[in-house]
Every structure is written in structure tokens, then in C-alpha cells.
Coordinates of C-alpha atoms in Angstrom, one line a residue:
Chain A
X23 CA 0.0 0.0 0.0
X24 CA 1.6 3.3 -1.1
X25 CA -0.3 6.5 -0.5
X26 CA 1.3 9.4 -2.4
X27 CA 0.7 12.6 -4.3
X28 CA 1.1 12.9 -8.0
X29 CA 0.1 15.4 -10.8
X30 CA 1.5 18.9 -11.1
X31 CA 2.5 21.4 -8.5
X32 CA -0.7 23.4 -9.1
X33 CA -2.9 20.3 -9.3
X34 CA -1.6 17.8 -6.7
X35 CA -3.7 14.7 -6.6
X36 CA -3.9 12.1 -3.8
X37 CA -3.4 8.5 -4.9
X38 CA -3.2 5.2 -3.2
X39 CA -1.4 2.4 -5.1
X40 CA -1.8 -1.2 -4.1
X41 CA 0.1 -3.8 -6.1
X42 CA -1.1 -7.2 -7.4
X43 CA -0.7 -9.9 -4.7
X44 CA -0.4 -12.8 -7.1
X45 CA 1.4 -13.1 -10.4
X46 CA -0.6 -12.9 -13.5
X47 CA 0.1 -13.4 -17.2
X48 CA 1.2 -9.9 -18.2
X49 CA 0.8 -6.8 -16.2
X50 CA -2.9 -6.0 -15.5
X51 CA -3.9 -2.7 -13.9
X52 CA -7.0 -0.8 -12.9
X53 CA -7.7 2.9 -12.2
X54 CA -10.7 3.3 -9.9
X55 CA -12.7 6.5 -10.6
X56 CA -14.7 7.6 -7.6
X57 CA -18.2 9.1 -7.3
X58 CA -18.9 12.7 -6.2
X59 CA -20.0 14.4 -2.9
X60 CA -21.7 12.2 -0.3
X61 CA -21.7 9.3 -2.8
X62 CA -17.9 9.5 -2.8
X63 CA -17.7 9.4 1.0
X64 CA -20.2 6.6 1.4
X65 CA -18.6 4.4 -1.3
X66 CA -15.1 4.7 0.1
X67 CA -15.3 1.4 1.9
X68 CA -16.5 -0.4 -1.2
X69 CA -13.8 1.1 -3.4
X70 CA -11.2 0.0 -0.9
X71 CA -12.7 -3.5 -0.8
X72 CA -12.8 -3.6 -4.6
X73 CA -9.2 -2.6 -4.8
X74 CA -8.3 -5.4 -2.3
X75 CA -10.2 -8.0 -4.3
X76 CA -8.6 -6.9 -7.6
X77 CA -5.1 -7.1 -6.0
X78 CA -5.9 -10.6 -4.9
X79 CA -6.9 -11.4 -8.5
X80 CA -3.6 -10.2 -9.9
X81 CA -4.3 -6.5 -10.7
X82 CA -2.3 -3.5 -9.8
X83 CA -4.8 -0.8 -8.6
X84 CA -4.6 3.0 -8.3
X85 CA -7.4 4.8 -6.4
X86 CA -7.2 8.6 -6.4
X87 CA -9.2 11.7 -5.5
X88 CA -10.1 14.3 -8.2
X89 CA -8.8 17.8 -7.7
X90 CA -10.8 19.7 -5.0
X91 CA -12.1 16.4 -3.5
X92 CA -10.9 14.0 -0.8
X93 CA -7.2 14.4 0.1
X94 CA -6.3 16.1 -3.2
X95 CA -5.4 19.8 -3.3
X96 CA -7.8 22.5 -4.1
X97 CA -11.5 22.9 -3.3
X98 CA -14.7 22.3 -5.1
X99 CA -15.1 25.9 -6.2
X100 CA -12.0 25.4 -8.4
X101 CA -13.3 22.2 -10.0
X102 CA -14.9 21.3 -13.3
X103 CA -15.5 18.1 -15.2
X104 CA -12.8 18.8 -17.9
X105 CA -10.3 19.0 -15.1
X106 CA -11.5 15.8 -13.5
X107 CA -11.2 14.0 -16.8
X108 CA -7.7 15.3 -17.0
X109 CA -7.1 13.9 -13.5
X110 CA -8.2 10.4 -14.7
X111 CA -5.7 10.8 -17.5
X112 CA -3.0 11.7 -15.1
X113 CA -3.9 8.7 -13.0
X114 CA -3.7 6.4 -16.0
X115 CA -0.2 7.8 -16.8
X116 CA 0.9 7.4 -13.2
X117 CA -0.3 3.8 -12.9
X118 CA 1.3 2.8 -16.2
X119 CA 4.5 4.4 -15.1
X120 CA 4.3 2.7 -11.6
X121 CA 3.6 -0.8 -12.6
X122 CA 4.9 -0.9 -16.2
X123 CA 1.5 -1.7 -17.8
X124 CA 1.0 -0.7 -21.4
X125 CA -2.8 -0.3 -21.0
X126 CA -5.2 0.0 -18.0
X127 CA -8.8 -0.7 -17.2
X128 CA -11.0 2.0 -15.8
X129 CA -13.8 1.3 -13.2
X130 CA -16.0 4.2 -12.6
X131 CA -18.7 4.5 -9.9
X132 CA -21.7 6.9 -10.4
X133 CA -20.2 10.2 -11.7
X134 CA -16.9 8.4 -12.0
X135 CA -18.5 6.1 -14.5
X136 CA -19.6 9.0 -16.8
X137 CA -16.1 10.5 -16.5
X138 CA -14.4 7.2 -17.2
X139 CA -16.5 6.6 -20.3
X140 CA -15.4 10.0 -21.7
X141 CA -11.8 9.3 -21.0
X142 CA -12.0 5.8 -22.4
X143 CA -13.3 7.1 -25.6
X144 CA -10.6 9.7 -25.9
X145 CA -7.7 7.5 -24.8
X146 CA -8.5 4.3 -26.7
X147 CA -4.8 3.3 -27.0
X148 CA -4.4 3.4 -23.2
X149 CA -7.7 2.0 -21.9
X150 CA -8.5 -1.7 -22.8
X151 CA -11.5 -2.2 -20.5
X152 CA -14.2 -0.1 -19.0
X153 CA -16.6 -0.9 -16.2
X154 CA -19.4 1.5 -15.5
X155 CA -20.8 0.7 -12.0
X156 CA -24.2 2.3 -11.2
X157 CA -23.1 5.1 -13.6
X158 CA -24.7 8.5 -13.9
X159 CA -26.2 8.2 -17.4
X160 CA -28.4 11.3 -17.7
X161 CA -26.7 14.4 -16.2
X162 CA -29.9 16.4 -16.0
X163 CA -31.7 13.7 -14.1
X164 CA -28.7 13.4 -11.8
X165 CA -28.7 17.1 -11.0
X166 CA -32.4 17.0 -10.3
X167 CA -32.0 14.0 -8.0
X168 CA -29.2 15.4 -5.9
X169 CA -30.8 18.9 -5.8
X170 CA -34.0 17.3 -4.5
X171 CA -32.2 15.3 -1.7
X172 CA -30.1 18.3 -0.8
X173 CA -33.1 20.6 -0.5
X174 CA -35.1 18.0 1.5
X175 CA -32.4 17.8 4.1
X176 CA -32.0 21.6 4.2
X177 CA -35.7 22.1 4.5
X178 CA -35.7 19.8 7.6
X179 CA -33.2 22.2 9.2
X180 CA -35.0 25.3 8.0
X181 CA -32.0 26.3 5.9
X182 CA -31.4 27.4 2.3
X183 CA -29.1 25.5 0.0
X184 CA -28.3 28.6 -2.1
X185 CA -24.6 29.5 -2.3
X186 CA -23.1 33.0 -2.6
X187 CA -22.3 34.0 -6.2
X188 CA -18.8 35.1 -5.3
X189 CA -18.2 31.6 -4.0
X190 CA -19.1 30.0 -7.3
X191 CA -22.9 30.2 -6.7
X192 CA -25.0 27.1 -7.0
X193 CA -26.2 25.1 -4.1
X194 CA -25.0 23.1 -1.1
X195 CA -25.8 19.4 -1.6
X196 CA -25.7 17.4 1.6
X197 CA -22.5 19.2 2.7
X198 CA -20.8 19.5 -0.6
X199 CA -20.8 22.7 -2.8
X200 CA -22.3 22.1 -6.3
X201 CA -21.2 25.3 -7.9
X202 CA -23.0 26.7 -11.0
X203 CA -20.1 25.6 -13.2
X204 CA -20.2 22.0 -11.8
X205 CA -24.0 21.8 -12.1
X206 CA -23.8 23.0 -15.7
X207 CA -21.1 20.4 -16.4
X208 CA -23.1 17.7 -14.7
X209 CA -26.2 18.4 -16.7
X210 CA -24.4 17.9 -20.0
X211 CA -23.6 14.3 -19.2
X212 CA -25.1 11.9 -21.7
X213 CA -23.5 8.5 -21.4
X214 CA -26.0 6.8 -23.7
X215 CA -25.1 9.2 -26.5
X216 CA -21.4 8.7 -26.0
X217 CA -20.9 5.0 -25.2
X218 CA -20.8 4.1 -28.9
X219 CA -17.5 5.9 -29.3
X220 CA -15.8 3.7 -26.6
X221 CA -13.7 1.1 -28.3
X222 CA -12.6 -0.7 -25.0
X223 CA -14.3 -3.8 -23.8
X224 CA -17.2 -2.5 -21.7
X225 CA -19.3 -3.8 -18.8
X226 CA -22.2 -1.9 -17.2
X227 CA -23.3 -3.3 -13.8
X228 CA -26.1 -1.8 -11.8
X229 CA -27.5 -2.5 -8.3
X230 CA -31.0 -1.3 -9.2
X231 CA -32.6 0.0 -12.4
X232 CA -33.0 3.7 -13.0
X233 CA -35.2 5.3 -15.7
X234 CA -32.1 6.5 -17.5
X235 CA -30.8 2.9 -17.9
X236 CA -33.3 2.3 -20.8
X237 CA -31.5 4.7 -23.1
X238 CA -28.2 3.3 -22.1
X239 CA -29.4 -0.3 -22.7
X240 CA -30.6 0.7 -26.2
X241 CA -27.2 2.4 -26.9
X242 CA -25.4 -0.7 -25.7
X243 CA -27.6 -3.0 -27.8
X244 CA -26.8 -0.9 -30.9
X245 CA -23.1 -1.7 -30.5
X246 CA -22.0 -3.8 -33.5
X247 CA -18.6 -4.9 -32.1
X248 CA -17.7 -7.9 -30.0
X249 CA -18.3 -8.9 -27.3
X250 CA -21.9 -7.6 -27.2
X251 CA -22.8 -5.0 -24.5
X252 CA -25.7 -4.8 -22.1
X253 CA -26.7 -3.4 -18.7
X254 CA -26.3 -6.2 -16.1
X255 CA -28.5 -5.9 -13.1
X256 CA -27.2 -7.5 -9.9
X257 CA -29.7 -6.5 -7.2
X258 CA -27.8 -5.3 -4.2
X259 CA -27.7 -2.5 -1.7
X260 CA -26.0 0.5 -3.3
X261 CA -22.5 1.4 -2.2
X262 CA -23.2 5.1 -2.4
X263 CA -26.5 5.2 -0.4
X264 CA -26.2 5.9 3.3
X265 CA -27.0 3.0 5.6
X266 CA -28.6 4.0 9.0
X267 CA -27.0 7.5 8.9
X268 CA -23.5 6.3 9.6
X269 CA -22.1 8.1 6.6
X270 CA -21.3 5.0 4.7
X271 CA -23.0 2.7 2.2
X272 CA -23.2 -1.0 2.2
X273 CA -20.5 -3.1 0.5
X274 CA -22.3 -4.8 -2.4
X275 CA -20.1 -8.0 -2.5
X276 CA -21.9 -9.6 -5.4
X277 CA -21.2 -6.5 -7.6
X278 CA -17.6 -6.3 -6.5
X279 CA -17.2 -10.0 -7.3
X280 CA -18.7 -9.6 -10.7
X281 CA -16.5 -6.6 -11.6
X282 CA -13.4 -8.6 -10.6
X283 CA -14.6 -11.7 -12.5
X284 CA -15.4 -9.7 -15.6
X285 CA -12.0 -7.9 -15.6
X286 CA -10.2 -11.2 -14.9
Chain B
X7 CA -7.9 31.7 3.0
X8 CA -8.0 29.7 -0.3
X9 CA -4.8 31.4 -1.5
X10 CA -3.0 30.4 1.7
X11 CA -4.2 26.8 1.8
X12 CA -3.3 26.4 -1.9
X13 CA 0.4 26.7 -1.0
X14 CA 0.3 23.8 1.5
X15 CA 2.2 20.7 0.2
X16 CA 0.6 17.8 2.0
X17 CA 2.4 14.5 2.5
X18 CA 0.9 11.0 2.4
X19 CA 2.4 8.6 4.9
X20 CA 2.0 5.0 6.1
X21 CA 2.8 5.2 9.8
X22 CA 3.0 3.2 13.0
X23 CA 5.2 0.2 13.9
X24 CA 3.2 -2.1 11.6
X25 CA 3.3 0.4 8.7
X26 CA -0.4 0.1 8.6
X27 CA -2.0 3.4 9.4
X28 CA -2.6 5.9 6.5
X29 CA -2.2 9.5 7.3
X30 CA -1.8 12.9 5.6
X31 CA 0.6 15.4 7.2
X32 CA 0.1 19.1 6.5
X33 CA 3.4 20.6 7.3
X34 CA 3.5 24.3 8.2
X35 CA 6.0 26.4 6.3
X36 CA 8.2 27.8 7.8
X37 CA 8.5 25.1 10.4
X38 CA 7.0 26.3 13.8
X39 CA 9.0 26.4 17.0
X40 CA 9.5 23.1 18.7
X41 CA 7.1 23.9 21.5
X42 CA 4.2 24.5 19.2
X43 CA 2.0 21.4 19.4
X44 CA 1.1 19.2 16.5
X45 CA -2.7 18.9 15.8
X46 CA -3.9 15.3 15.2
X47 CA -7.4 14.9 13.7
X48 CA -9.2 11.6 14.3
X49 CA -11.9 9.7 12.3
X50 CA -15.5 10.6 12.8
X51 CA -17.2 7.2 13.2
X52 CA -16.4 5.1 10.2
X53 CA -15.9 8.0 7.8
X54 CA -12.4 8.0 6.4
X55 CA -9.9 10.7 7.3
X56 CA -11.2 13.5 5.1
X57 CA -14.1 13.8 7.6
X58 CA -17.8 14.4 7.1
X59 CA -18.3 16.9 4.2
X60 CA -14.4 17.1 3.9
X61 CA -14.3 19.1 7.1
X62 CA -11.1 17.5 8.4
X63 CA -9.3 18.5 5.2
X64 CA -10.4 22.1 5.5
X65 CA -9.6 22.2 9.2
X66 CA -6.1 20.8 8.7
X67 CA -5.4 23.2 5.9
X68 CA -6.6 26.2 7.9
X69 CA -4.6 25.2 10.9
X70 CA -1.6 24.6 8.7
X71 CA -1.9 28.0 7.1
X72 CA -1.8 29.5 10.6
X73 CA 1.5 27.8 11.3
X74 CA 0.5 24.4 12.9
X75 CA 1.7 21.0 11.7
X76 CA -1.4 18.8 11.3
X77 CA -1.9 15.0 10.9
X78 CA -5.2 13.5 9.9
X79 CA -5.1 9.7 9.8
X80 CA -7.3 6.6 9.7
X81 CA -7.6 4.3 12.7
X82 CA -7.0 0.7 12.0
X83 CA -9.8 -0.9 9.9
X84 CA -11.2 2.5 8.9
X85 CA -10.6 4.3 5.7
X86 CA -7.4 3.1 4.1
X87 CA -5.7 1.7 7.3
X88 CA -5.3 -2.0 7.7
X89 CA -7.1 -3.8 10.5
X90 CA -5.0 -4.6 13.6
X91 CA -3.9 -8.2 13.9
X92 CA -4.4 -8.3 17.7
X93 CA -7.8 -8.8 19.2
X94 CA -8.2 -5.5 21.0
X95 CA -11.7 -4.3 21.6
X96 CA -12.6 -1.2 19.5
X97 CA -11.9 1.5 22.1
X98 CA -8.6 -0.1 23.1
X99 CA -7.6 -0.5 19.5
X100 CA -8.4 3.2 18.8
X101 CA -6.3 4.4 21.7
X102 CA -3.4 2.0 20.7
X103 CA -3.6 3.4 17.2
X104 CA -3.6 7.0 18.5
X105 CA -0.5 6.3 20.6
X106 CA 1.3 4.8 17.6
X107 CA 0.5 7.9 15.6
X108 CA 1.8 10.3 18.3
X109 CA 4.9 8.1 18.8
X110 CA 5.5 8.3 15.0
X111 CA 5.2 12.1 15.0
X112 CA 7.6 12.3 18.0
X113 CA 10.2 9.9 16.5
X114 CA 10.0 11.1 13.0
X115 CA 9.3 14.8 13.4
X116 CA 10.4 15.6 17.0
X117 CA 6.8 16.5 18.1
X118 CA 6.5 16.8 21.8
X119 CA 3.1 18.2 22.5
X120 CA -0.3 17.5 20.8
X121 CA -3.8 18.8 20.4
X122 CA -6.3 16.1 19.4
X123 CA -9.4 16.9 17.4
X124 CA -12.3 14.5 17.1
X125 CA -15.9 14.5 16.0
X126 CA -18.5 12.1 17.5
X127 CA -16.6 8.8 18.3
X128 CA -13.4 10.7 17.6
X129 CA -14.3 13.2 20.3
X130 CA -14.9 10.5 22.9
X131 CA -11.6 8.8 21.9
X132 CA -9.7 12.1 22.2
X133 CA -10.8 12.8 25.8
X134 CA -10.4 9.2 26.9
X135 CA -6.9 8.9 25.4
X136 CA -5.8 12.4 26.4
X137 CA -5.9 11.6 30.1
X138 CA -3.5 8.7 29.5
X139 CA -0.8 10.6 27.6
X140 CA 1.1 13.5 29.1
X141 CA 2.0 14.8 25.7
X142 CA -1.6 15.8 25.0
X143 CA -2.2 19.4 26.1
X144 CA -5.6 20.0 24.5
X145 CA -8.6 18.3 23.0
X146 CA -11.2 19.6 20.6
X147 CA -14.4 17.7 21.1
X148 CA -17.0 18.1 18.3
X149 CA -20.3 16.7 19.5
X150 CA -19.0 14.2 22.1
X151 CA -21.3 11.8 23.8
X152 CA -23.0 13.6 26.7
X153 CA -25.7 12.0 28.8
X154 CA -29.1 13.6 29.0
X155 CA -29.9 15.5 32.2
X156 CA -32.9 16.6 34.2
X157 CA -32.7 20.0 32.6
X158 CA -32.5 18.4 29.2
X159 CA -35.8 16.5 29.8
X160 CA -37.5 19.6 31.2
X161 CA -36.6 21.7 28.2
X162 CA -37.4 18.8 25.8
X163 CA -40.9 18.2 27.2
X164 CA -41.6 21.9 27.6
X165 CA -40.8 22.4 23.9
X166 CA -43.0 19.4 22.9
X167 CA -45.9 20.5 25.0
X168 CA -46.3 23.8 23.1
X169 CA -45.8 22.2 19.8
X170 CA -49.1 21.7 18.0
X171 CA -47.7 18.8 15.9
X172 CA -47.0 16.8 19.1
X173 CA -50.6 17.1 20.2
X174 CA -51.8 16.2 16.7
X175 CA -49.6 13.1 16.7
X176 CA -51.0 12.0 20.1
X177 CA -54.6 12.6 19.0
X178 CA -54.1 10.7 15.7
X179 CA -52.2 7.8 17.3
X180 CA -49.0 8.5 15.5
X181 CA -47.0 9.7 18.5
X182 CA -44.1 7.5 19.8
X183 CA -45.8 7.6 23.2
X184 CA -48.4 5.1 21.9
X185 CA -45.6 2.8 20.7
X186 CA -44.1 2.9 24.2
X187 CA -47.4 2.1 25.8
X188 CA -48.0 -0.7 23.5
X189 CA -44.6 -2.2 24.1
X190 CA -45.2 -2.1 27.8
X191 CA -48.3 -4.2 27.5
X192 CA -46.9 -6.4 24.7
X193 CA -45.2 -9.7 25.5
X194 CA -42.6 -9.1 22.8
X195 CA -39.3 -7.5 23.9
X196 CA -38.9 -3.8 23.2
X197 CA -37.0 -2.5 20.2
X198 CA -33.4 -1.8 21.0
X199 CA -33.5 1.8 19.4
X200 CA -30.3 3.7 19.0
X201 CA -27.6 1.8 20.9
X202 CA -25.5 5.0 21.3
X203 CA -28.4 6.8 22.9
X204 CA -29.1 4.0 25.3
X205 CA -25.4 3.4 26.1
X206 CA -24.5 7.0 26.8
X207 CA -27.4 7.4 29.4
X208 CA -26.5 4.2 31.3
X209 CA -25.0 4.7 34.7
X210 CA -21.9 2.8 33.8
X211 CA -21.1 4.8 30.7
X212 CA -21.9 8.1 32.4
X213 CA -19.5 7.1 35.2
X214 CA -16.8 6.1 32.7
X215 CA -17.1 9.3 30.7
X216 CA -17.1 11.4 33.9
X217 CA -14.0 9.7 35.0
X218 CA -12.3 10.3 31.7
X219 CA -13.1 14.0 31.9
X220 CA -11.9 14.2 35.5
X221 CA -8.6 12.6 34.6
X222 CA -8.1 14.9 31.6
X223 CA -8.8 18.0 33.7
X224 CA -6.5 16.9 36.5
X225 CA -3.8 16.4 33.9
X226 CA -4.2 20.1 32.9
X227 CA -5.6 19.3 29.5
X228 CA -7.6 22.2 28.0
X229 CA -10.9 21.3 26.4
X230 CA -12.9 23.0 23.6
X231 CA -16.3 21.3 23.4
X232 CA -18.5 22.1 20.4
X233 CA -22.1 21.0 20.3
X234 CA -24.6 20.9 17.4
X235 CA -28.2 21.3 18.3
X236 CA -30.3 20.4 15.2
X237 CA -30.9 17.7 12.7
X238 CA -31.9 15.1 15.3
X239 CA -29.1 16.1 17.7
X240 CA -31.7 18.1 19.7
X241 CA -32.9 14.7 21.1
X242 CA -29.5 14.3 22.8
X243 CA -28.5 17.8 23.7
X244 CA -30.6 20.9 23.9
X245 CA -28.7 23.5 25.9
X246 CA -25.2 24.8 26.0
X247 CA -24.2 23.8 29.6
X248 CA -25.5 20.2 29.4
X249 CA -22.0 18.8 29.7
X250 CA -21.5 20.6 33.0
X251 CA -24.7 19.2 34.4
X252 CA -24.1 15.7 33.0
X253 CA -20.7 15.5 34.8
X254 CA -21.3 17.3 38.1
X255 CA -18.2 15.8 39.8
X256 CA -15.8 17.3 37.3
X257 CA -14.4 20.6 38.2
X258 CA -14.1 22.0 34.6
X259 CA -13.3 25.5 36.0
X260 CA -11.6 27.6 33.3
X261 CA -10.2 24.5 31.6
X262 CA -13.1 24.1 29.2
X263 CA -14.7 26.4 26.6
X264 CA -18.1 25.5 25.2
X265 CA -19.4 26.4 21.8
X266 CA -23.1 25.6 21.0
X267 CA -24.0 25.8 17.4
X268 CA -27.7 25.4 17.8
X269 CA -28.7 25.5 14.2
X270 CA -26.2 22.9 13.0
X271 CA -26.6 19.2 12.5
X272 CA -24.2 16.7 13.9
X273 CA -21.8 16.7 10.9
X274 CA -21.8 20.5 10.3
X275 CA -23.4 20.0 6.9
X276 CA -23.6 23.7 6.0
X277 CA -20.6 25.6 4.8
X278 CA -21.4 28.6 7.1
X279 CA -21.4 26.3 10.1
X280 CA -18.2 24.6 9.1
X281 CA -16.5 27.9 8.5
X282 CA -17.7 29.1 11.9
X283 CA -16.6 26.0 13.8
X284 CA -13.2 25.9 12.0
X285 CA -12.6 29.5 13.0
X286 CA -13.5 28.8 16.6
X287 CA -11.1 25.8 16.6
X288 CA -8.2 27.7 15.0
X289 CA -8.6 30.6 17.4
X290 CA -8.8 28.3 20.4
X291 CA -5.7 26.2 19.4
X292 CA -3.8 29.4 18.9
X293 CA -4.9 30.6 22.3
X294 CA -3.8 27.5 24.2
X295 CA -0.8 26.7 22.1
X296 CA 0.8 30.0 21.5
X297 CA 0.6 31.7 18.1
X298 CA 3.2 30.2 15.7
X299 CA 2.9 33.4 13.7
X300 CA 4.2 35.4 16.6
X301 CA 7.6 33.8 17.2

């Protein structure tokens, strides 16, 4: 286990590298792309457990925090999605350099799935496999959903979620600032429209079905390459939903096992 | 403060004799005097070291920008730290981890004095551990466990009695009172409810905590206790001085300062509350530790 900082002096990113525990044919490696806000916090245990299982299956793994999140430098008011896609790119380069892999797999949870799909499409020569785990598919629906939950909590406390314009504006969502710039970026996410441009082998695994999955399933079905693509439902508790107000989600073991099995 | 915190170059470490605890050190630049304490931030429950709403990161950076070295780290089995291989119960494991972290700072950085900061379980661990380690000079307790008192119940019921929704719930059978009455006449055992609530009000836990505070105060440890009073927390604490009444045998004197953030929930979810609490903490740490900016 090696926690470290990488990236540039003005964009220092926290990473945690865990090496493969067993030898495998060739060097296999995975970058885990986290979710956003409370979903990121709640899913931390699951991401760690997934990394652990991947290590046992012979994968080198890099977990990391986007700029302005987690232990990385900066704060959310300085963040945007283009920057976070660049952070995934930096993580790919760092992992390749660390373990000597020529290509990596990306596993993205929730917002991380949408970002990973964009990066996989753009860096086809570096990304040989893509796993979208409960991905945010429709950005507009995602913003509506998180705004609603944020406002419900604030309403219970008799508070407003509105943020000051000189602090990036937008709203406070369950303790995390969703600036106007980020909300605008989020609302443009459309994974269904984009997934066709991903050349990497692709798996989509979901713990429960959302309305937006219909469009994604149709887009995956339209893929003419091999192997065929589909949305795989493995009914589980979601890693990113709070369990009994402890600030953490459940660890959906069946989904983690499926991700490892599919990658292996 | 963004400009100041942007210049901080944090370091990631694996620490402790087993090389199993993951921590982030925020080193102040220039290095403070040797007698300026290190600040160590503990986990809040099972949330990893960034803290609820990333509060521990923001706190560490603000303190660092004011000249303090700060470590935030994960206890064993939480966040990125490996579980312990011994079979210590949770509290003993947490205090053993804390000692390992402080020893590491002493051996690797020459740290001699410490201020501990904890939220929720981290607050309880801080005061319990502090009394057992002479290097600890202060503890910041964010929403520690405090038993309910007679005054708490009087205020609680007085508030409920004048609340129209309470009467409506009683009249329509939706009030918890009916559930309690039913459970009394029911042959099935009662629901356990919130274990933390039950435990903290038990005589044994009350005595244990009171003893921990007594020892800490006797050792000269300064305490900043910060309480939130909303978002469900009002069912556990509803007035500023509750900690004084809950532990009547502790002579807090001038050793403790209390901040009551009535409108805030337990994890300080709102930016304005976090900014306020972080400012209170930074000012207090500067007051008890000496101001590193004024060398």
C-alpha cells in the first residue's frame, strides 16, 4: 500500500497504489474513478474493498481523488469536469509508469462512470477495458435528483441550500458545494449518446434499475462490435447510499465479485 | 484563505510500527517552534480521514496556514488503514492506534506536544486517550457523547408541549408515546432503538465518561467542546451547559470552553457552520498553544 501525491505542483492529486498480490500473465492494472460528494464518501469502503479484491486477483490498482475532493489539493469551487477527466488521464499515466502496464482498465462509480467513459473514448490506446458501476447516465436527471435530496435535508433544518455568487454560486448538496459551473457540467452528461465511441471492452453493472438505464441499454444494444454489450442488473444495496445515517454505504459484495470476475 | 491553503504541500504517509496506518501530514512552512503542538485529527465514526463533508481536510489546511503541523489519519480498519492483527476491543484498538500515531510524530518529526481533534466517536476517543498521555495538552471535542440531564428533559418536554404537531400526533395515534405504551403491555421484547443513545445514558457509561473528563482536567488538558443542536441532535443535547450538568463531579473551571451551534446538524453539513466551527477551533488552538505566527 503506497499513498502518495502525483500530478503537477498546481494540481496535486492524492493517490493510493496497491500492487497485485499474485502473479498474472502480463501486467494488469486498474484505475478506480470515484463518485462525487456524499456518494464518494459513502462508497469509500466499497472502493477499498474492490481494490483489495482486484489485488488478490492479480491486478495493480490505483485509487485517487479528483482535484478539489478527498485528500487532493484544491476545493470544489476550483473544480470542473474537464479538469477531473484530465485527473483520470494523469492517474492512467501514473499507474502505467508505476507498474509498467501498457494499458489499463477503468472502473467508474456513479459520476466516476460518466467521466471514465469519456476518458476511455478519448484515450483508446491506453484503456483496454471499462466498467461502469451504477453510472450517472443522464446528467440532467442526476442534478435534479441530488438537488432534491439536498433541498429536502436543508428544509428539515429550515435552511437554504443557495450558495453565494462570489463563491461560485449554485447550491449546497448534503454538505458539498455544487457550484453553478459544476451543475452546468453535470447536466451535460449523456453516457448513452457517448458510449458508442468507446472502443474498449465494456461492462455496465447496476445495483438497481433507473429510468435512464433504458436509453443506455438501447445504446449498448446498438453496438455492433464484440463482445456484445448490455446493462447487467445485480440487485444489491448501493455502495453510495447511506446506511442508517452512519455516513457510509453497504459493500455490495456480489457486484464487486462480478467486476473482478469480468475484468479477470 | 483559499490562497494560503493552496500553498500547502501535504504529504501522504504510512505510519506506525506495523506500517499500517494511512495519514496525511500538512506541514507548516516555515516550520514552527519546537514547543508548538502538532494537531492530530481523528476519524468521525467510520468515515475516512477527510471527515464528514471534507471538514477534516479544510480544518487541517486552515490550521496549517496558521502555522501548525497537522496530521489526519485513519484508525485501523477504517478508511485506508489496515485492521489490527491483535484482538483488542474497539476503544482499546483506537487508543493504541492513537499512541502509535503520536509516537511516530515524536520519533520522525520531533513532536513533543499534541492537540487532538475529534468528531463524534473521535471526540470520545480524544478525551479518553488524552488523560493517558502527558504529551496531550488540549482536546477539541466536536459533538462528544453527553448523557441527558434533568434540565434536558424539562426543556425537551416543555418544547414538545407547546408544539401543535406533538398534540396532533398524540390525537391521531402516530406519536411515539403510543408505541411505548403498546410495548409495555406487549409480550414481545422492546425494540433496541439507538444503541448509542441507550449506552450514553446508562450509569456505567456516564461514570466512565465522567472519570475520563476528571482525569483529563486533572492532567491540565484544555478542552474545547463544540455541540450541534439540530438535525436530530436536539434529542440528545438541547442546551449549552449540558456537559457541566451531566458530569457534576468534574471541576471544569476555566479548563473548558463551550461552543453551542444550535442551528447545525451533527456533521456540520452547512458551509457557514463549518467555517464558523473551524474559525472557533483555530482561534482556540492558537490561544492554548501559542501563536506560531508570533515567534
